[in-house]
């Protein structure tokens, strides 16, 4: 077991060691300084010229949002119709059928928003065409969308008084060509050389050890799996995601994939410090996020390594820990570590079945998604954290009797209304969705639908409620992981979670950009002796308290009905 502990410690320390120089590199790219990836500049200029985009024309925050929302709307229609008619499109050697309208609606929204909730099985529910030219395409552009949105906020924080916040298309394209693409290329090579398929042939036929014929799905999976992790996407090529031996063949690939889940989210925190020349602020933010991450990690690892009390009560020894739903090649500690890294970001990929994990792990994973600000997805993780910074500054300012200020700009009623709305929106859509599903299940269990509500859950009582709560938490956080016991591929779940996914993605992007743009346009307030310092440990504690108070007050009653009650029922 000590070897497993060493493995997860190594993964985290390696991530930090890579994230700091990567953050410095990202800051240099978007400050316009020379980097080793400048050889991509001619390609970028060609794309901009072909598209008729003048990257020297700076935009205000409203223009940034217009560009972001318009292009995402076009991609939504493209993805929806490709999925709706995928059976008639090329690169379909396994003859997989079209997706139904409700499934195509959910899947298109899910991949567009970096959620990648999959209410279908990857190898049978999608074709090679849609896996590559819809899903992998959206893996890149959804991550770049969050990246570009975050850079608008960075730019607003950096400049004193301005409405010119850079060019959205410049931010967007360079985040792909200078960051996402090169890292994905390296990861894809590692996966391919360790056994991840890269073939365009259809299913292979093999004879099993018992003499039976088995049809094994394959495909050009390595490239997609690389960007699914690098871009905090998480949507897998195969149905069981990175628990599949083709997606994640061995412990080396497990290390590489797990590092890439949180590499860029952590690097972006350091990039903030280098970009603004405020390294202390970056370390404060990193410290708060890391403490939150570790608070979730330790109980989960302990619970999985310790085994299942119900099995222990039967007198059965569990020297390998709780192994239900886990791969032997990874073990309980590495599975628990992945479960936290994937939910603390908006990744959502899995190397073990979350539905089979201990209630404590389920609690930690859901709380990660309910907070949705410790590291978080690419770009959007910081945007969510930015909302908590604004609230913490406002509360701190009131406590000391001063007008709240952040980065030299006064925070007033307009900005606080937006921040409060975004902070309350997240628990609202999770809890309303779960309440609606619970009401339908209890009062209309035998409704004459394609899938009756009584058939939604494969587990009763507390765990069944947790399955529904997890699904909406995952959708709202744009995470995409799920509990396998929930039968979600039906109109109710596809439509309801699709709407939660949409709201949970775009309003938390719109709000921070609007706040940052409004603040940037205000006159700069010079620092004085009474100015609240935001790069101190004291302020870090304040942010941490705000995050946990909001999350605890919002979600504790629901968690008490689910994983907390289940935990005490099996002790």
Short mmCIF file of C-alpha atoms in Angstrom, two decimals, residues 46 64 93 113 243 264 334 375 385 478 502 559:
data_model
loop_
_atom_site.label_atom_id
_atom_site.label_comp_id
_atom_site.label_asym_id
_atom_site.label_seq_id
_atom_site.Cartn_x
_atom_site.Cartn_y
_atom_site.Cartn_z
CA UNK A 46 -3.09 32.45 -42.38
CA UNK A 64 -16.03 39.36 -26.38
CA UNK A 93 -17.09 0.73 -40.04
CA UNK A 113 -19.76 22.99 -22.97
CA UNK A 243 -11.03 2.26 -16.86
CA UNK A 264 -3.35 23.32 -17.12
CA UNK A 334 -4.80 5.76 -7.46
CA UNK A 375 -8.59 24.28 -9.74
CA UNK A 385 -13.01 31.44 -8.14
CA UNK A 478 -19.78 20.79 -16.57
CA UNK A 502 -26.26 24.90 -20.83
CA UNK A 559 -25.84 15.66 1.02
#
